[in-house]
CSV table of C-alpha atoms and ligand atoms in Angstrom, one decimal:
chain,number,residue,atom,x,y,z
M,10,MET,CA,17.0,23.6,47.0
M,11,THR,CA,14.0,21.9,48.6
M,12,GLU,CA,15.5,20.6,52.0
M,13,ARG,CA,14.4,17.0,53.2
M,14,ARG,CA,12.8,15.9,55.7
M,15,VAL,CA,14.6,13.8,58.6
M,16,VAL,CA,13.2,10.8,60.3
M,17,ALA,CA,15.2,9.1,63.5
M,18,LEU,CA,14.5,4.9,62.2
M,19,GLY,CA,16.1,3.4,65.0
M,20,SER,CA,18.0,3.9,68.8
M,21,GLY,CA,20.4,1.2,69.9
M,22,SER,CA,22.9,1.5,72.5
M,23,TYR,CA,26.2,-0.3,74.7
M,24,LEU,CA,26.9,-0.1,78.1
M,25,PRO,CA,30.6,-2.8,78.8
M,26,GLU,CA,30.3,-5.9,81.3
M,27,LYS,CA,32.6,-4.6,84.0
M,28,ILE,CA,30.7,-2.7,86.2
M,29,LEU,CA,32.1,-0.1,88.9
M,30,THR,CA,29.9,1.1,91.9
M,31,ASN,CA,30.3,3.6,94.5
M,32,GLU,CA,30.8,1.2,97.0
M,33,GLU,CA,33.9,-0.2,94.8
M,34,LEU,CA,35.4,3.5,94.4
M,35,SER,CA,35.5,4.3,98.1
M,36,LYS,CA,38.1,1.5,98.2
M,37,ILE,CA,39.9,3.8,95.1
M,38,VAL,CA,39.8,6.8,96.6
M,39,ASP,CA,37.8,8.9,99.7
M,40,THR,CA,34.5,9.2,98.8
M,41,THR,CA,30.9,7.3,100.2
M,42,ASP,CA,28.1,6.0,97.9
M,43,ASP,CA,26.1,8.2,100.6
M,44,TRP,CA,28.2,11.5,98.9
M,45,ILE,CA,28.7,10.8,95.1
M,46,ARG,CA,24.9,9.6,95.3
M,47,GLU,CA,23.8,13.1,97.3
M,48,ARG,CA,25.1,15.0,94.8
M,49,THR,CA,25.3,12.9,91.9
M,50,GLY,CA,22.3,10.0,91.8
M,51,ILE,CA,25.2,7.9,90.4
M,52,ARG,CA,25.1,4.5,91.8
M,53,LYS,CA,27.2,2.8,89.3
M,54,ARG,CA,29.3,3.1,85.6
M,55,HIS,CA,30.4,0.7,83.1
M,56,ILE,CA,34.5,0.7,83.3
M,57,ALA,CA,35.9,-0.7,79.1
M,58,ALA,CA,38.1,-3.8,79.4
M,59,GLU,CA,41.6,-3.3,78.3
M,60,GLY,CA,41.3,-3.8,74.0
M,61,GLU,CA,38.2,-2.6,74.5
M,62,PHE,CA,38.2,0.8,73.1
M,63,THR,CA,35.3,3.2,71.8
M,64,SER,CA,35.6,2.2,67.7
M,65,HIS,CA,34.5,-1.2,69.4
M,66,LEU,CA,31.8,0.5,71.7
M,67,ALA,CA,30.1,2.8,69.3
M,68,ILE,CA,30.2,-0.9,66.7
M,69,LYS,CA,27.9,-2.7,69.1
M,70,ALA,CA,25.2,0.9,69.5
M,71,ALA,CA,25.2,0.8,66.4
M,72,GLU,CA,24.7,-2.4,65.1
M,73,ARG,CA,21.9,-2.3,67.8
M,74,ALA,CA,19.9,0.8,66.7
M,75,LEU,CA,20.9,-0.6,62.7
M,76,GLU,CA,18.4,-4.0,64.4
M,77,ALA,CA,16.1,-1.6,65.5
M,78,SER,CA,15.7,0.0,62.1
M,79,GLY,CA,15.8,-2.9,60.3
M,80,LEU,CA,18.4,-2.1,58.1
M,81,THR,CA,22.2,-2.7,57.5
M,82,GLY,CA,25.2,-1.4,57.0
M,83,PRO,CA,25.4,-1.1,53.2
M,84,ASP,CA,22.5,0.7,54.1
M,85,ILE,CA,24.0,3.9,55.9
M,86,ASP,CA,26.1,6.3,54.0
M,87,LEU,CA,26.6,8.3,56.3
M,88,ILE,CA,28.5,8.1,60.1
M,89,VAL,CA,29.0,11.8,62.2
M,90,LEU,CA,30.2,9.5,65.4
M,91,ALA,CA,30.9,12.5,68.4
M,92,THR,CA,33.9,11.4,70.9
M,93,THR,CA,36.3,13.0,72.6
M,94,THR,CA,38.7,9.6,73.4
M,95,PRO,CA,39.2,8.8,69.8
M,96,ASP,CA,41.0,5.1,69.4
M,97,ASN,CA,44.0,7.2,68.5
M,98,THR,CA,44.3,10.9,67.6
M,99,PHE,CA,43.6,10.2,63.4
M,100,PRO,CA,42.1,9.0,61.9
M,101,ALA,CA,38.6,9.2,62.3
M,102,THR,CA,37.0,6.4,64.9
M,103,ALA,CA,34.1,7.1,62.4
M,104,THR,CA,36.0,5.1,60.0
M,105,ARG,CA,37.0,2.3,62.5
M,106,VAL,CA,32.7,1.6,62.4
M,107,GLN,CA,32.3,2.0,58.5
M,108,ALA,CA,34.4,-0.7,57.5
M,109,ALA,CA,33.4,-2.9,60.8
M,110,LEU,CA,29.8,-2.2,59.7
M,111,LYS,CA,30.6,-1.9,55.9
M,112,THR,CA,28.8,1.5,56.1
M,113,LYS,CA,29.2,3.0,52.5
M,114,GLY,CA,29.7,6.9,51.5
M,115,PHE,CA,31.5,9.4,53.9
M,116,ALA,CA,32.4,9.1,57.6
M,117,PHE,CA,34.2,11.4,60.1
M,118,ASP,CA,34.0,12.2,64.1
M,119,VAL,CA,33.0,14.8,66.2
M,120,GLN,CA,34.7,16.3,69.1
M,121,SER,CA,32.4,19.1,71.2
M,122,VAL,CA,32.8,16.7,74.8
M,123,CYS,CA,29.6,16.3,76.7
M,124,SER,CA,27.3,17.8,74.0
M,125,GLY,CA,29.2,16.5,70.8
M,126,PHE,CA,25.6,13.7,70.1
M,127,LEU,CA,23.6,17.0,69.8
M,128,TYR,CA,26.4,19.0,67.1
M,129,ALA,CA,26.5,16.0,65.8
M,130,LEU,CA,23.0,14.4,65.2
M,131,SER,CA,23.0,18.3,64.3
M,132,VAL,CA,25.6,17.7,61.8
M,133,ALA,CA,24.1,14.1,60.2
M,134,ASP,CA,19.9,16.8,60.3
M,135,ALA,CA,22.5,19.3,57.3
M,136,PHE,CA,23.8,16.6,54.5
M,137,LEU,CA,20.7,14.1,55.0
M,138,ALA,CA,18.2,17.7,54.6
M,139,ARG,CA,19.8,18.6,51.4
M,140,GLY,CA,20.6,15.3,50.1
M,141,GLN,CA,23.8,14.5,50.2
M,142,ALA,CA,23.5,11.3,51.7
M,143,LYS,CA,20.2,9.2,52.2
M,144,ARG,CA,20.7,7.7,55.3
M,145,ALA,CA,23.1,8.5,58.7
M,146,LEU,CA,24.5,6.5,61.8
M,147,VAL,CA,24.9,9.7,64.2
M,148,ILE,CA,26.6,8.0,67.6
M,149,GLY,CA,28.0,9.2,70.7
M,150,ALA,CA,30.9,7.4,72.3
M,151,GLU,CA,33.2,7.6,75.2
M,152,THR,CA,35.7,5.8,77.4
M,153,TYR,CA,35.7,8.2,79.8
M,154,SER,CA,37.9,5.7,82.3
M,155,ARG,CA,40.6,6.6,80.3
M,156,ILE,CA,41.1,10.3,80.0
M,157,LEU,CA,40.2,10.1,84.8
M,158,ASP,CA,42.7,10.5,86.9
M,159,TRP,CA,41.9,7.7,89.4
M,160,THR,CA,43.3,10.0,92.1
M,161,GLU,CA,41.3,13.1,92.2
M,162,ARG,CA,37.6,12.1,94.0
M,163,GLU,CA,36.7,15.0,93.0
M,164,THR,CA,36.3,13.8,89.6
M,165,CYS,CA,36.7,10.1,88.7
M,166,VAL,CA,32.9,8.9,90.9
M,167,LEU,CA,31.3,11.1,88.2
M,168,PHE,CA,32.2,8.8,84.4
M,169,GLY,CA,31.6,6.1,83.0
M,170,ASP,CA,32.3,4.8,79.7
M,171,GLY,CA,29.3,3.7,76.8
M,172,ALA,CA,27.7,4.2,73.5
M,173,GLY,CA,24.2,5.3,71.5
M,174,ALA,CA,23.8,5.8,68.4
M,175,VAL,CA,20.5,6.7,66.4
M,176,VAL,CA,19.6,5.8,62.6
M,177,LEU,CA,18.8,8.6,60.8
M,178,GLU,CA,17.1,8.8,57.0
M,179,GLY,CA,16.4,11.8,54.5
M,180,ARG,CA,13.3,11.9,53.4
M,181,GLU,CA,11.7,13.6,50.4
M,182,ALA,CA,8.7,15.1,52.4
M,183,VAL,CA,9.0,18.6,52.2
M,184,GLY,CA,11.2,20.4,54.8
M,185,ALA,CA,10.7,19.7,58.5
M,186,PRO,CA,7.3,19.1,59.9
M,187,THR,CA,5.2,21.2,61.9
M,188,ALA,CA,4.3,20.8,66.0
M,189,ALA,CA,1.0,21.0,65.0
M,190,SER,CA,0.9,18.3,62.4
M,191,GLY,CA,1.7,15.4,64.6
M,192,GLU,CA,4.7,14.0,61.7
M,193,PRO,CA,7.6,11.7,62.7
M,194,GLY,CA,10.9,14.2,62.5
M,195,ILE,CA,13.5,16.4,63.3
M,196,PHE,CA,11.9,20.0,63.8
M,197,GLY,CA,15.5,21.6,64.3
M,198,THR,CA,18.8,22.3,66.8
M,199,LEU,CA,20.4,24.4,68.6
M,200,LEU,CA,23.8,24.8,69.3
M,201,ARG,CA,25.6,27.3,70.8
M,202,SER,CA,29.4,27.7,72.4
M,203,ASP,CA,31.4,30.3,74.9
M,204,GLY,CA,34.8,29.4,74.9
M,205,ASN,CA,35.7,31.7,77.6
M,206,PHE,CA,34.5,29.5,79.8
M,207,TYR,CA,38.2,26.8,78.5
M,208,ASP,CA,39.3,26.4,81.2
M,209,ILE,CA,36.4,25.7,83.6
M,210,LEU,CA,36.3,22.1,82.6
M,211,TYR,CA,39.7,20.6,80.4
M,212,VAL,CA,41.8,17.9,79.7
M,213,ASP,CA,45.5,19.1,80.9
M,214,GLY,CA,46.9,17.6,78.3
M,215,GLY,CA,47.0,17.0,74.5
M,216,VAL,CA,48.9,16.1,71.1
M,217,SER,CA,49.9,20.3,70.2
M,218,SER,CA,50.4,21.0,73.8
M,219,THR,CA,52.0,18.6,75.3
M,220,GLN,CA,52.0,15.3,73.4
M,221,THR,CA,50.4,13.2,76.4
M,222,THR,CA,47.1,12.2,76.7
M,223,GLY,CA,46.5,14.7,79.9
M,224,HIS,CA,43.6,14.4,82.1
M,225,LEU,CA,40.5,15.4,83.4
M,226,ARG,CA,39.9,18.8,84.9
M,227,MET,CA,36.7,20.3,86.3
M,228,LYS,CA,35.3,23.4,88.2
M,229,GLY,CA,32.9,21.4,89.7
M,230,ARG,CA,30.3,24.2,91.0
M,231,GLU,CA,30.9,27.0,88.5
M,232,VAL,CA,29.9,23.7,85.9
M,233,PHE,CA,27.0,23.2,87.7
M,234,ARG,CA,25.8,27.0,87.5
M,235,HIS,CA,26.2,27.0,84.1
M,236,ALA,CA,24.6,24.0,83.1
M,237,VAL,CA,21.4,24.5,84.9
M,238,GLU,CA,20.9,28.5,83.3
M,239,LYS,CA,22.3,26.7,79.0
M,240,LEU,CA,19.9,24.0,79.6
M,241,SER,CA,17.4,25.4,80.4
M,242,SER,CA,18.4,28.6,78.1
M,243,VAL,CA,19.0,26.6,74.5
M,244,GLY,CA,15.5,24.3,76.2
M,245,GLU,CA,13.5,27.3,75.7
M,246,ASP,CA,14.4,28.6,72.8
M,247,LEU,CA,14.4,26.2,70.5
M,248,LEU,CA,11.0,25.1,71.8
M,249,ALA,CA,9.7,29.1,71.2
M,250,ARG,CA,11.1,29.1,67.6
M,251,HIS,CA,8.6,26.5,67.4
M,252,GLY,CA,5.7,27.6,69.1
M,253,LEU,CA,6.2,25.0,71.7
M,254,LYS,CA,6.6,25.2,75.8
M,255,GLY,CA,7.9,22.2,78.3
M,256,GLU,CA,4.4,21.3,79.0
M,257,ASP,CA,4.0,20.8,75.3
M,258,VAL,CA,7.0,17.9,75.7
M,259,ASP,CA,6.3,14.2,75.8
M,260,TRP,CA,10.1,13.8,77.2
M,261,ILE,CA,13.2,15.2,77.4
M,262,VAL,CA,16.3,13.2,76.9
M,263,PRO,CA,18.9,15.3,78.8
M,264,HIS,CA,22.5,14.6,79.3
M,265,GLN,CA,23.1,12.5,82.5
M,266,ALA,CA,25.5,14.3,84.3
M,267,ASN,CA,24.2,15.2,87.8
M,268,SER,CA,20.4,14.1,88.4
M,269,ARG,CA,20.8,17.6,90.3
M,270,ILE,CA,21.2,19.3,87.6
M,271,ILE,CA,18.9,17.3,85.1
M,272,ASP,CA,15.6,18.3,88.0
M,273,SER,CA,16.5,22.3,88.1
M,274,THR,CA,16.9,22.2,84.0
M,275,ALA,CA,13.8,20.9,83.6
M,276,ARG,CA,11.7,22.8,86.5
M,277,ARG,CA,13.4,26.0,85.1
M,278,ILE,CA,12.2,24.6,81.4
M,279,GLY,CA,7.9,23.9,82.7
M,280,ALA,CA,8.4,20.2,82.6
M,281,SER,CA,8.0,17.8,85.6
M,282,MET,CA,10.7,14.7,86.2
M,283,ASP,CA,7.8,12.1,85.2
M,284,LYS,CA,8.5,13.4,81.6
M,285,VAL,CA,12.5,12.9,81.5
M,286,ILE,CA,14.3,10.1,80.8
M,287,LEU,CA,16.5,10.0,84.1
M,288,THR,CA,19.3,7.2,83.8
M,289,VAL,CA,22.8,8.5,85.0
M,290,ALA,CA,22.3,6.6,88.0
M,291,GLU,CA,22.9,3.6,85.9
M,292,HIS,CA,26.1,4.4,84.3
M,293,GLY,CA,27.6,8.4,85.6
M,294,ASN,CA,28.6,10.9,82.8
M,295,THR,CA,29.8,8.8,79.5
M,296,SER,CA,29.4,12.4,77.9
M,297,ALA,CA,28.6,12.3,73.9
M,298,ALA,CA,27.2,9.0,74.6
M,299,SER,CA,24.2,9.6,77.1
M,300,VAL,CA,22.0,11.1,75.0
M,301,PRO,CA,21.7,8.2,73.2
M,302,LEU,CA,22.2,5.6,76.0
M,303,ALA,CA,18.9,7.9,77.6
M,304,LEU,CA,17.3,7.7,74.5
M,305,ASP,CA,17.4,4.0,73.3
M,306,TRP,CA,17.1,3.1,77.4
M,307,GLY,CA,13.2,5.5,77.1
M,308,VAL,CA,12.8,3.7,73.7
M,309,ARG,CA,13.0,-0.1,74.5
M,310,SER,CA,11.6,0.6,77.6
M,311,GLY,CA,8.5,1.3,75.7
M,312,LYS,CA,8.7,4.9,77.7
M,313,ILE,CA,9.1,6.3,74.5
M,314,ARG,CA,6.5,5.9,71.5
M,315,LYS,CA,6.4,6.6,68.0
M,316,GLY,CA,4.8,9.9,67.9
M,317,ASP,CA,5.9,11.4,70.8
M,318,LEU,CA,7.9,14.7,70.8
M,319,LEU,CA,11.1,14.7,72.6
M,320,LEU,CA,13.8,18.0,73.6
M,321,LEU,CA,17.5,16.9,73.6
M,322,GLU,CA,19.7,18.7,75.1
M,323,ALA,CA,23.0,18.6,76.4
M,324,MET,CA,26.1,20.4,78.0
M,325,GLY,CA,30.3,19.8,78.1
M,326,GLY,CA,33.7,21.3,78.2
M,327,GLY,CA,34.0,24.4,75.6
M,328,LEU,CA,31.6,25.4,76.6
M,329,SER,CA,29.1,24.2,74.2
M,330,TRP,CA,25.6,23.2,74.7
M,331,GLY,CA,22.9,22.6,71.8
M,332,ALA,CA,19.2,21.0,71.8
M,333,ALA,CA,17.2,19.2,69.4
M,334,LEU,CA,13.2,18.4,68.8
M,335,LEU,CA,12.1,16.1,67.7
M,336,ARG,CA,9.3,13.8,66.9
M,337,TRP,CA,10.1,9.8,67.0
J,476,COA,N1,33.3,12.5,98.1
J,476,COA,C1,33.6,13.0,98.4
J,476,COA,N2,33.5,14.0,99.2
J,476,COA,C2,34.0,15.3,97.8
J,476,COA,C3,34.1,14.3,96.8
J,476,COA,C4,33.7,13.0,96.6
J,476,COA,N3,33.8,12.1,95.8
J,476,COA,N4,34.1,15.4,95.7
J,476,COA,C5,34.2,16.7,96.4
J,476,COA,N5,34.3,15.6,98.0
J,476,COA,C6,34.2,17.2,99.0
J,476,COA,C7,35.1,18.6,98.8
J,476,COA,O1,36.1,18.3,98.8
J,476,COA,C8,33.7,19.4,99.8
J,476,COA,O2,34.5,18.7,100.6
J,476,COA,P1,35.0,20.8,102.3
J,476,COA,O3,33.5,21.6,102.0
J,476,COA,O4,35.8,19.9,102.9
J,476,COA,O5,35.7,21.2,100.4
J,476,COA,C9,32.3,18.8,99.5
J,476,COA,O6,32.6,17.7,99.2
J,476,COA,C10,31.9,19.5,98.6
J,476,COA,O7,32.8,20.2,97.6
J,476,COA,P2,31.8,21.1,96.1
J,476,COA,O8,32.3,20.7,95.1
J,476,COA,O9,31.7,22.0,96.3
J,476,COA,O10,30.1,20.4,96.7
J,476,COA,P3,29.5,20.1,95.4
J,476,COA,O11,27.9,19.9,96.0
J,476,COA,O12,29.1,21.4,94.5
J,476,COA,O13,29.2,18.8,94.3
J,476,COA,C11,29.7,18.1,92.5
J,476,COA,C12,30.1,18.6,93.5
J,476,COA,C13,31.0,17.8,91.3
J,476,COA,C14,29.3,17.4,92.4
J,476,COA,C15,29.2,19.3,91.3
J,476,COA,O14,29.7,20.8,91.9
J,476,COA,C16,28.1,18.8,90.3
J,476,COA,O15,27.7,17.8,89.9
J,476,COA,N6,28.9,19.8,89.0
J,476,COA,C17,28.5,19.2,87.9
J,476,COA,C18,29.3,18.3,87.1
J,476,COA,C19,29.4,18.0,85.7
J,476,COA,O16,28.0,17.3,85.8
J,476,COA,N7,30.4,18.4,85.1
J,476,COA,C20,30.0,17.4,83.4
J,476,COA,C21,29.1,18.9,82.4
J,476,COA,S1,28.9,18.4,81.5
């Protein structure tokens, strides 16, 4: 069967209104603005209001992505929503978005923590390439404020709430574009996981184990080390598969966890920091929402332009990690 070409049409994002600054956090736990900024680059994070759920954030980001693409809900026949903080244990949060936006076809969630958007993008790309759907909303949406231990300074300063979305379309053109052609579309994606590192970044509760929601726990230093190594190797591998190097990329759109991780990874890939979209200061680590949030900011700020070659990459709990290469 001939594969279709999968092209990105537009992006959108949403951050909850309430802002929590480092200064305000220092009144909740024993920390300082200086410590947080120096170690992570984060200045503030957004916190969902009471009664504001992951689906509400996802719907707002998706509406903006649809608007940017010149489409409405019924033009979409697939939603893949990446989240680790669903509204309910089931059904999938994606089905709430489907009902709100009146999209057609089918909708489901993907759970791969901070690399969730890369997994969702990969899954949607495969469905569209096979012609099982025509247009997809790929969303990353999270309310991490609900799974943080607000007494643990090592973790609660790092995360925030938010959502980002991208609209993809499968086209009749044959196969993925090549680097030389200059045509828009997804070149490829690369996913990895290693369950041996399950316990360096996890939530200490769950439906089957404790029947509680639990709180996020992390061995920060270990995660840091893995992040730099795994993000750079998956990025380099994907570029090499397409005969490219870091210097060929117009923009790296990395998972926004920590500016030091982003900086070290870009260096290893061989790209300078002025080719990296950096938004972590504004919203902290929003897990699966972070890559589409950064992508949307890059597009709306005029940095990312039509025809730019983008390398998206992320790593999270699992450990799981991945990258995507596309021309916008
Ligand atoms: N405010 C002030 N001090 C803090 C603090 C905070 N919020 N959190 C930790 N500290 C303290 C520690 O208690 C430790 O004190 P000690 O030296 O007296 O024992 C000191 O700061 C250094 O802690 P350490 O963990 O070694 O710091 P670090 O340089 O590794 O930075 C992280 C900590 C969490 C910022 C860093 O490890 C990191 O970013 N890891 C990756 C996290 C991440 O991105 N996870 C998500 C991936 S998807």
